[in-house]
Each structure stands twice: as structure tokens, then as C-alpha cells.
PDB file of C-alpha atoms and ligand atoms in Angstrom:
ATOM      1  CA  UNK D 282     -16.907 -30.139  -3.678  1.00  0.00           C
ATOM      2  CA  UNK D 283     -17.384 -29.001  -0.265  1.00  0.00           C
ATOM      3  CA  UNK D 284     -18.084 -25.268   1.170  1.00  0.00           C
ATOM      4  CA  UNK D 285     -14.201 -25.389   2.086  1.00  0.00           C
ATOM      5  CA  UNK D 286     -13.221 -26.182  -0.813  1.00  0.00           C
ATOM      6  CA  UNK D 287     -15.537 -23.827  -2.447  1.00  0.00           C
ATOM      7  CA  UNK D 288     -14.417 -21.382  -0.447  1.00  0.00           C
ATOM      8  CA  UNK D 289     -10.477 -21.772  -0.860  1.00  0.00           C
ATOM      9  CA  UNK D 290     -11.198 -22.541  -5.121  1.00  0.00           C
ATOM     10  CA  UNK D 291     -12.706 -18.879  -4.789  1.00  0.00           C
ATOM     11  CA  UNK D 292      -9.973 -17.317  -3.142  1.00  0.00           C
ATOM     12  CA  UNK D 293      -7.183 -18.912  -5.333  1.00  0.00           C
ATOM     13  CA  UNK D 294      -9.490 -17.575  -8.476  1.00  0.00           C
ATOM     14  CA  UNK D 295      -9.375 -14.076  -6.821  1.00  0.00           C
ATOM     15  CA  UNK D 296      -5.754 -14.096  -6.288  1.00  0.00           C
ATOM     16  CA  UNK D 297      -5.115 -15.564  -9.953  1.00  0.00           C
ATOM     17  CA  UNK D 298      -7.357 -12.257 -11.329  1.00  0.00           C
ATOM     18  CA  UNK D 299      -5.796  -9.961  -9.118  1.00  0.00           C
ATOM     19  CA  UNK D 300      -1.985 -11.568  -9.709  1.00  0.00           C
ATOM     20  CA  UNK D 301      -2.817 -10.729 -13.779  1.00  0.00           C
ATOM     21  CA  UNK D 302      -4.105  -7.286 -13.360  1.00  0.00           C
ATOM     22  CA  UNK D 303      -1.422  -6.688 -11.726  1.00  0.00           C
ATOM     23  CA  UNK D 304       0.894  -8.085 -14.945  1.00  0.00           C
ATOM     24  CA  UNK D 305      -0.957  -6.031 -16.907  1.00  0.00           C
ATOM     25  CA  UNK D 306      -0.656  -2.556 -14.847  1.00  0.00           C
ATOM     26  CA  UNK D 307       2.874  -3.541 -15.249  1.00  0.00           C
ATOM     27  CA  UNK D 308       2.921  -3.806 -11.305  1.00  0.00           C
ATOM     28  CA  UNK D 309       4.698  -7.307 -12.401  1.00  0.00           C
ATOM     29  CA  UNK D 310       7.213  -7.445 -14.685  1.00  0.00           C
ATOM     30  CA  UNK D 311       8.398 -11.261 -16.421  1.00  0.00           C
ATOM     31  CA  UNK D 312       8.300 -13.579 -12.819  1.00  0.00           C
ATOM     32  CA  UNK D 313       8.722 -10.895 -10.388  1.00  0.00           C
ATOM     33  CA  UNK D 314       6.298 -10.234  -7.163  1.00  0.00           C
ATOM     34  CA  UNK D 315       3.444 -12.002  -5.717  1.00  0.00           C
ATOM     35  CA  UNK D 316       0.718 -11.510  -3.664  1.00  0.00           C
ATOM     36  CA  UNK D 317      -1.292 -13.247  -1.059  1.00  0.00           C
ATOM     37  CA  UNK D 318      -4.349 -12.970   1.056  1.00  0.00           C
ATOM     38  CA  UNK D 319      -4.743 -14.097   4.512  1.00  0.00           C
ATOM     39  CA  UNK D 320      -7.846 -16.452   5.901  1.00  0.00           C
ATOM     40  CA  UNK D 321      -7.531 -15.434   9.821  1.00  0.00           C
ATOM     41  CA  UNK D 322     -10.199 -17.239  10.819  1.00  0.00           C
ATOM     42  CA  UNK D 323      -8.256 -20.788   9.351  1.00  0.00           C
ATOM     43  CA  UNK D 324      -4.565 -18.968  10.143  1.00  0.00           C
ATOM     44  CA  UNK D 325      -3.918 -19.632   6.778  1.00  0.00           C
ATOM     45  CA  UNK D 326      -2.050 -18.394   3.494  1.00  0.00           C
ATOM     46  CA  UNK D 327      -3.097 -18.557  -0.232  1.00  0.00           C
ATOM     47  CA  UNK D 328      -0.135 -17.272  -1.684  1.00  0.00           C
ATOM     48  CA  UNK D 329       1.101 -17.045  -5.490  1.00  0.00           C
ATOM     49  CA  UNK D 330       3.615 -19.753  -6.494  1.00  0.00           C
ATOM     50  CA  UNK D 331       7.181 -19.100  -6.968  1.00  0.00           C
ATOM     51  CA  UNK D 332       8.705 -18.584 -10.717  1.00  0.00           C
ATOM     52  CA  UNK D 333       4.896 -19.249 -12.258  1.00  0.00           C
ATOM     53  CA  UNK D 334       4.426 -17.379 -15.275  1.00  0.00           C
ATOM     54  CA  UNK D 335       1.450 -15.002 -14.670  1.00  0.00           C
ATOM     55  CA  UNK D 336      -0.112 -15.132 -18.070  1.00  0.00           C
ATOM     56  CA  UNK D 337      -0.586 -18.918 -17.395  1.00  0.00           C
ATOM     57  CA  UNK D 338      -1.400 -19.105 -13.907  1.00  0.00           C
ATOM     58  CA  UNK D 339      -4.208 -21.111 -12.689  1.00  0.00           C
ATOM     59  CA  UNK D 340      -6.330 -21.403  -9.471  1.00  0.00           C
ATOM     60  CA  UNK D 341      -4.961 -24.971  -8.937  1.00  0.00           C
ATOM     61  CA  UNK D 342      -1.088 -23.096  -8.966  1.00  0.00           C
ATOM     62  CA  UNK D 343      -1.905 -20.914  -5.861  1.00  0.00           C
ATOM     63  CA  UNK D 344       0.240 -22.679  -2.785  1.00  0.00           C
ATOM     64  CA  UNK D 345      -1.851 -22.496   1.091  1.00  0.00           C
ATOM     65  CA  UNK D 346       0.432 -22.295   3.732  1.00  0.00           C
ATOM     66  CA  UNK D 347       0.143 -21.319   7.279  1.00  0.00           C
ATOM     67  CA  UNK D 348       2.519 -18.516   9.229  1.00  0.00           C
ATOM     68  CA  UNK D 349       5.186 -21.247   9.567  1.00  0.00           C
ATOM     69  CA  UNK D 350       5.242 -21.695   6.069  1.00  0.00           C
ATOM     70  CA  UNK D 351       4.224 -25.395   5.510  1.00  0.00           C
ATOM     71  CA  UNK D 352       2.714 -26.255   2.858  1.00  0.00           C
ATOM     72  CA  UNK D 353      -1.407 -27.673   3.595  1.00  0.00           C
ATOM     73  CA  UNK D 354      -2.181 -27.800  -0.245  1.00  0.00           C
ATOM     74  CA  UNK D 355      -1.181 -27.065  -3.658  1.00  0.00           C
ATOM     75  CA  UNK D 356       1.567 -28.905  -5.705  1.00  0.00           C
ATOM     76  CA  UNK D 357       4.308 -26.045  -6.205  1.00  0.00           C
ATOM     77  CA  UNK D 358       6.348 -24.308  -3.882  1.00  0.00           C
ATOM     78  CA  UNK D 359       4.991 -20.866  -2.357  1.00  0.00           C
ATOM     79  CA  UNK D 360       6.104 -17.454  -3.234  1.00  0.00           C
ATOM     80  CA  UNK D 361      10.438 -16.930  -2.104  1.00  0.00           C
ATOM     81  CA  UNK D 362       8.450 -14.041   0.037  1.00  0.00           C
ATOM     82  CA  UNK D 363       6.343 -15.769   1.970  1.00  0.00           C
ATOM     83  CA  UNK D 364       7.723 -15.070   5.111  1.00  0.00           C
ATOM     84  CA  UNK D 365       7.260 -11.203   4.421  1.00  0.00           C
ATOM     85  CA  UNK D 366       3.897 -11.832   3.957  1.00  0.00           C
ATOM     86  CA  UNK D 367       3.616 -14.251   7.156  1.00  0.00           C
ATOM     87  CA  UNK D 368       5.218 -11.585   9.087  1.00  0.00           C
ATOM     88  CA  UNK D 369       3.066  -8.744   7.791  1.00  0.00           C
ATOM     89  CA  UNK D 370      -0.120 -10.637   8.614  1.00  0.00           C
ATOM     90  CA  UNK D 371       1.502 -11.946  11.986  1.00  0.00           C
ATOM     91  CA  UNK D 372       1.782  -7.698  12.630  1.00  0.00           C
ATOM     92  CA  UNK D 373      -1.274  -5.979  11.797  1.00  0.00           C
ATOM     93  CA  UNK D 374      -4.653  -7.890  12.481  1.00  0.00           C
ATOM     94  CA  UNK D 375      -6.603  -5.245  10.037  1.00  0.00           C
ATOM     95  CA  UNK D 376      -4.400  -6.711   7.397  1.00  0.00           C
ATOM     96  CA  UNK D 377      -5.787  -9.917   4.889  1.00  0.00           C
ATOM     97  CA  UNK D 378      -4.067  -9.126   1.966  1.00  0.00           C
ATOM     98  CA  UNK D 379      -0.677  -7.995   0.863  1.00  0.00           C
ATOM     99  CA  UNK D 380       1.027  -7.325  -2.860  1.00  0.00           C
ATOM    100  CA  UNK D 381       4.479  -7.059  -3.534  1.00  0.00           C
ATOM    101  CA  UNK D 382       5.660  -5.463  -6.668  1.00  0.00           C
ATOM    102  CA  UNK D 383       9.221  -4.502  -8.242  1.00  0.00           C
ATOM    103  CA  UNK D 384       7.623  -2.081 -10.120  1.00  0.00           C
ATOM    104  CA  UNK D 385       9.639   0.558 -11.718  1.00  0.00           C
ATOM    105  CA  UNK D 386       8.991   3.941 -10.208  1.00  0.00           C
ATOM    106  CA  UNK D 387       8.014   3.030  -6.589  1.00  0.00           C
ATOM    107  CA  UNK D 388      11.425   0.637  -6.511  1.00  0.00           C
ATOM    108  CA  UNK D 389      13.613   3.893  -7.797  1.00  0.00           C
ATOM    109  CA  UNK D 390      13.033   5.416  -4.744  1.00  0.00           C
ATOM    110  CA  UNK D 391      13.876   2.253  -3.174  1.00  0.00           C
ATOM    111  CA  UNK D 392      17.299   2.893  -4.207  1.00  0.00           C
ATOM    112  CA  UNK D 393      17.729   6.314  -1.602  1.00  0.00           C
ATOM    113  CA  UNK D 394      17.195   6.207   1.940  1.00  0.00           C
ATOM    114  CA  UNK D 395      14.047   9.136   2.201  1.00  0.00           C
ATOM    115  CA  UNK D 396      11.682   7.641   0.585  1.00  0.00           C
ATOM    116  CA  UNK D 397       8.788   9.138  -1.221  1.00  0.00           C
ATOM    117  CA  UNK D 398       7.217  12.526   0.651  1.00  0.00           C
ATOM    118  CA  UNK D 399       3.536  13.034   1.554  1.00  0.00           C
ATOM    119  CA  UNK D 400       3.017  14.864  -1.958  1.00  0.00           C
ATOM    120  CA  UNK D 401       0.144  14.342  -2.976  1.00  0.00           C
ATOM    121  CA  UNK D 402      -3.569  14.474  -1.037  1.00  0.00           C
ATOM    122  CA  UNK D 403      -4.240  11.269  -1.493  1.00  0.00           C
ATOM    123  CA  UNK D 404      -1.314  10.200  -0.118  1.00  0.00           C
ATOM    124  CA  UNK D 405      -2.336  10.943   3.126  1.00  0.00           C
ATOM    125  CA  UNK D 406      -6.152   9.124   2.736  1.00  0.00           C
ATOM    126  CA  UNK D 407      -5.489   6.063   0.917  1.00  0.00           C
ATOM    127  CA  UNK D 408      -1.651   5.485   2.167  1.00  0.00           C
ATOM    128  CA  UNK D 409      -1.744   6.827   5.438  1.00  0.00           C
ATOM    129  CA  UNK D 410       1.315   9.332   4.676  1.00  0.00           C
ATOM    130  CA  UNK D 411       4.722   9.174   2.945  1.00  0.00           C
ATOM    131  CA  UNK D 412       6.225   6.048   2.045  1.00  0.00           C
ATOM    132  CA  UNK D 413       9.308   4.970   4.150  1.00  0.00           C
ATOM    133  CA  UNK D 414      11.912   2.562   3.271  1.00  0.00           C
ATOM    134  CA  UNK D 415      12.649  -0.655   4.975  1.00  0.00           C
ATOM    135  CA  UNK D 416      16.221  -1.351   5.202  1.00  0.00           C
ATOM    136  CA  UNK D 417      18.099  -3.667   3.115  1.00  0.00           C
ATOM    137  CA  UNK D 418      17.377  -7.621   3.444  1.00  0.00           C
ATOM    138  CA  UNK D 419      18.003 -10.580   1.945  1.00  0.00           C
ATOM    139  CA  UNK D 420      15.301 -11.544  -0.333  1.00  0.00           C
ATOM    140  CA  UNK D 421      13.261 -14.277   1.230  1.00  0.00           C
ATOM    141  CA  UNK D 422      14.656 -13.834   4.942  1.00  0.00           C
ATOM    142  CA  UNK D 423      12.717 -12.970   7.794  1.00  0.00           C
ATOM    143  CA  UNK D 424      14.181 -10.306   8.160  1.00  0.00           C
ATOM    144  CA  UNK D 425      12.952  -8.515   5.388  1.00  0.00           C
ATOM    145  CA  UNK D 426       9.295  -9.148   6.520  1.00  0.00           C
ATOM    146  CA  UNK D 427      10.444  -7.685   9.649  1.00  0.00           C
ATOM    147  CA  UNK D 428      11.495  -4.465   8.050  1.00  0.00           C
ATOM    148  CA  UNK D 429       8.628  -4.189   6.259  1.00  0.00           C
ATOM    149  CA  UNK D 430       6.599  -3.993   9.872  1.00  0.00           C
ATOM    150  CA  UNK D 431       8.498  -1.440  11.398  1.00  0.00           C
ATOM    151  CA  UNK D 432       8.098   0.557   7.923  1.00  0.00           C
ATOM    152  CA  UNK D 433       4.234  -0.689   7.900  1.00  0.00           C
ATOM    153  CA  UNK D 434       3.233   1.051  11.174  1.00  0.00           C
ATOM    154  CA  UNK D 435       0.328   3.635  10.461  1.00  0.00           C
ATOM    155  CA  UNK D 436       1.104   2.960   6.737  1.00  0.00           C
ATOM    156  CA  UNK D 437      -0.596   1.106   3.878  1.00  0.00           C
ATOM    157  CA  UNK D 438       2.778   0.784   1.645  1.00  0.00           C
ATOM    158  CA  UNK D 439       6.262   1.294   2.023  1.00  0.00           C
ATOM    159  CA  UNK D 440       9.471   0.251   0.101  1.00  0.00           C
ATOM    160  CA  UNK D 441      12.057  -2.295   0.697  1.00  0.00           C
ATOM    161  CA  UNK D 442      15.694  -1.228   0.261  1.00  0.00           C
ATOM    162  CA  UNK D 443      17.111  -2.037  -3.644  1.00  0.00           C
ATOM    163  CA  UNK D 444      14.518  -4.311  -3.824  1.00  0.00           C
ATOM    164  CA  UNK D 445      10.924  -3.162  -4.239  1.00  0.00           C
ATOM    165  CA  UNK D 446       7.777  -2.338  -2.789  1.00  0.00           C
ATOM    166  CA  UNK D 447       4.915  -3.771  -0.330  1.00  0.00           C
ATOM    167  CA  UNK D 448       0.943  -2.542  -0.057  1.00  0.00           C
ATOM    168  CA  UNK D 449      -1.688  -4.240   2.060  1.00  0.00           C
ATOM    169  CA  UNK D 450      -5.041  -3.940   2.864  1.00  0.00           C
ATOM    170  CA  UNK D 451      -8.295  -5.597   4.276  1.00  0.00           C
ATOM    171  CA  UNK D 452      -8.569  -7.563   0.988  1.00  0.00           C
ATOM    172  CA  UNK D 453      -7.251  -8.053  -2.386  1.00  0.00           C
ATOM    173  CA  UNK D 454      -9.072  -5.148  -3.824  1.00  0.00           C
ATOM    174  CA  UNK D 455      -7.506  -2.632  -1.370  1.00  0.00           C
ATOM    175  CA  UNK D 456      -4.100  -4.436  -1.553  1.00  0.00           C
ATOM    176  CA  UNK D 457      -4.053  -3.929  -5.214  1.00  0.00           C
ATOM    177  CA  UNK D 458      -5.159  -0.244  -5.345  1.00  0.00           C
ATOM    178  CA  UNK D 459      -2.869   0.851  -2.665  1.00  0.00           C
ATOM    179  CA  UNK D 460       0.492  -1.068  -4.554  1.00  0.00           C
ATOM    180  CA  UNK D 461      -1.608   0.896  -7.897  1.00  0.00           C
ATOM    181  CA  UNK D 462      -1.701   4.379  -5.813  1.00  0.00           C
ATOM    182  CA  UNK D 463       2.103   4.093  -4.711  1.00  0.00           C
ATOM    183  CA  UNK D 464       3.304   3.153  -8.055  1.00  0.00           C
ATOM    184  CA  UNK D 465       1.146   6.433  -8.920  1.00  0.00           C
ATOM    185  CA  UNK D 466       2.595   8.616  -6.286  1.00  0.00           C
ATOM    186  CA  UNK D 467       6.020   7.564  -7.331  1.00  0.00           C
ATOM    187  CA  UNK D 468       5.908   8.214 -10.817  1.00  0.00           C
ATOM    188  CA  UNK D 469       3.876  11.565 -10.403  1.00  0.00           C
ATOM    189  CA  UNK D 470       6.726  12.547  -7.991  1.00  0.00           C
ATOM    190  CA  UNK D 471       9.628  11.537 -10.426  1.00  0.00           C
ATOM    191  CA  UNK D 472       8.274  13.365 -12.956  1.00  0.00           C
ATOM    192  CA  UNK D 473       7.965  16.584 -10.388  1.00  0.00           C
ATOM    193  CA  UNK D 474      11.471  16.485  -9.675  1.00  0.00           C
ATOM    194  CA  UNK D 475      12.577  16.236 -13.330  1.00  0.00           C
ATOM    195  CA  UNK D 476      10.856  19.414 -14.066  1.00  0.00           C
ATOM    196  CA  UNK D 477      12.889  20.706 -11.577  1.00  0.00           C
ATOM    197  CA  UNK D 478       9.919  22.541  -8.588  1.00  0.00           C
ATOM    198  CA  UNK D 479       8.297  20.605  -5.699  1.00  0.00           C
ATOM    199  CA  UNK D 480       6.360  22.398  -3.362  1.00  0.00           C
ATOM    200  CA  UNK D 481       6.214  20.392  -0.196  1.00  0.00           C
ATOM    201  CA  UNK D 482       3.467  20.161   2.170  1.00  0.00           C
ATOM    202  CA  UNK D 483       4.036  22.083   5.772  1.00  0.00           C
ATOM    203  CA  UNK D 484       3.910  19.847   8.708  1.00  0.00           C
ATOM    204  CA  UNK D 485       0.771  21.779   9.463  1.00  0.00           C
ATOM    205  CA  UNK D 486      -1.067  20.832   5.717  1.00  0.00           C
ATOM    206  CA  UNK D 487      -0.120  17.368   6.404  1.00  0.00           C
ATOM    207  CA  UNK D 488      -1.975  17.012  10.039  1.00  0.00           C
ATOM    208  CA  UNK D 489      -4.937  19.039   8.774  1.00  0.00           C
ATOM    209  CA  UNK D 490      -4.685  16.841   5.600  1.00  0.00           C
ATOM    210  CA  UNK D 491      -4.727  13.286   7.840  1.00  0.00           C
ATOM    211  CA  UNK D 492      -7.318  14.770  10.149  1.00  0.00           C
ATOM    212  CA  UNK D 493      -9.393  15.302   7.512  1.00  0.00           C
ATOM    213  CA  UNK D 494      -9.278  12.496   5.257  1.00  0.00           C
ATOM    214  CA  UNK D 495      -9.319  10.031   8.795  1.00  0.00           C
ATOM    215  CA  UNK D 496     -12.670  11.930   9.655  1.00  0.00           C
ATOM    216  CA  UNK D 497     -14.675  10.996   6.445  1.00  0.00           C
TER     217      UNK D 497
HETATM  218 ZN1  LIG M 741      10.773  -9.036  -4.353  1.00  0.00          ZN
END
């Protein structure tokens, strides 16, 4: 085996133990969402497989494409989504990885049009703000990879309309946490609104808040 090959067998591991934690977080539920991470420097995509069962995934499953979405190795066909995640990496050039989820409270607000509010602190540090919604696209189409930008801008996550939720990050590891934090923020704020008070943040809090947290 060469260093390339080294190198790709060690990404496709990384996204295989990534892709399960996020099974297991419940981020993923039965087939649903993927994830990828981008190699700039080659212009490619190691993506996860479409309809692969997580629990038996395997390095040798993970599909690399580049932005136009052809297939340079890898047996099975990549992710329905890839062209969200072409489009995402296209975008931002701080972005390498990106995790799409369905999961269950970030995707209720998915279902409204305001998204989820800039809550919580942490919010503002580790998602760059609220969390806006995309508008509605068919699954798979540009389009919806082109919604996600627009939502993207100045943002670490955002939601897709009836459909689910995006994070990204420099890596895998950031990815992950940020689609972990959302899911977070989402639930914590469901749970808010069920026991009836929210106290929302002044427009004031919120600069202070991003000031501060972009200064450390
Ligand atoms: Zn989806």
C-alpha cells in the first residue's frame, strides 16, 4: 500500500467511526444521513454510501468522488446528498467536513419557518448564532445544497425545510460536535417551550455574547 492509499484507507476509517457514533447518538436513525469530509488539496470527496446499513459499514463501503460527483473509487454508489455536500464545500473554503442528520429534535423545527433562536451561550461560540432554515428542496437536487449555503453564511449548522439538518466544520470531529450541539440546542429549546417561559436574549446580549466568544 502506498502513502495515498494509506492516506484515503485512513480517512474512510475516520468517516466509518464517526458515521457509527453518530448511529449511536441517535444523530442517524435506520439508513438515514451521511456524512463526508473533503480532501482540498486532491478536490476530492469521501463520502458515506447510499442505503448502507451503519452498524455494518466498512472502510472499503465509503464512495470518493470529486465536486462533479463521479465516482474515482469505491464499488457502491455515493450518498443521494452528495451534491449538498459538493456544494457546501464548493462555498466555504474553511469547510472539510460536513454531517447531515434527520435527527428528531433539530428536524422539528425544520417543520416552521423561524428556526431555532440564539438561546443558549453556546449557541453563539460553537454555532455562530441561531439556526436558520433553508427552504424546501428536493432531496438530492442541487438545489438543496444551494439552500443550505445561503443558510450556512456565518453559521456552523442550519436546517433544511421538512427534511433535516446540516453541520460542518474543519474536520470530522468539529462536524460531528456541531450536528451533536444543534441536536442539543433543539431539544433543550423544545423542552423550554413545553414548560411554557423562554426568556430571549436582547439583540444587545447576543452581540456582546458573539464578541466575546469570537475574541477567545
Ligand atoms: Zn436527508
Amino acid at each position: 500500500m502506498n502513502q495515498l492509499e494509506r492516506d484515503m484507507l485512513d480517512k474512510a476509517e475516520r468517516i466509518v467511526s464517526f458515521s457509527i457514533k453518530c448511529y449511536r447518538e441517535k444523530l442517524f436513525a435506520g439508513k438515514s444521513g451521511n456524512l463526508s469530509l473533503f480532501d482540498r488539496e486532491r478536490g476530492l470527496i469521501a463520502i458515506t454510501p447510499a442505503g448502507k446499513d451503519y452498524t455494518l459499514m466498512q472502510p472499503e463501503d465509503i464512495v470518493w468522488i470529486d465536486l462533479s460527483g463521479a465516482r474515482v473509487t469505491g464499488s457502491r454508489d455515493p450518498s443521494s446528498e452528495w451534491r449538498l455536500h459538493a456544494e457546501i464545500y464548493r462555498a466555504f473554503p474553511e469547510v472539510n467536513a460536513v454531517v447531515h442528520t434527520h435527527s428528531p429534535f433539530a428536524t422539528s423545527f425544520a417543520l416552521g419557518d423561524s428556526g431555532i433562536p440564539l438561546v443558549l451561550i453556546e449557541m453563539a461560540g460553537s454555532l455562530g448564532g441561531d439556526v436558520k432554515v433553508a427552504p424546501f428542496a428536493m432531496p438530492g437536487s442541487e438545489a438543496v445544497g444551494l439552500g443550505a449555503v445561503c443558510a450556512l453564511r456565518g453559521r456552523k449548522a442550519c436546517l433544511l425545510q421538512n427534511h433535516g439538518m446540516v453541520a460542518v466544520g474543519q474536520d470530522l470531529k468539529e462536524a460531528y460536535l456541531n450536528a451533536v450541539y444543534t441536536e442539543d440546542a433543539a431539544k433543550i429549546y423544545s423542552y423550554a417551550l413545553r414548560n411554557g417561559s423562554v426568556h430571549y436574549l436582547s439583540e444587545e446580549d447576543i452581540l456582546a455574547l458573539k464578541a466575546a466568544t469570537q475574541a477567545k
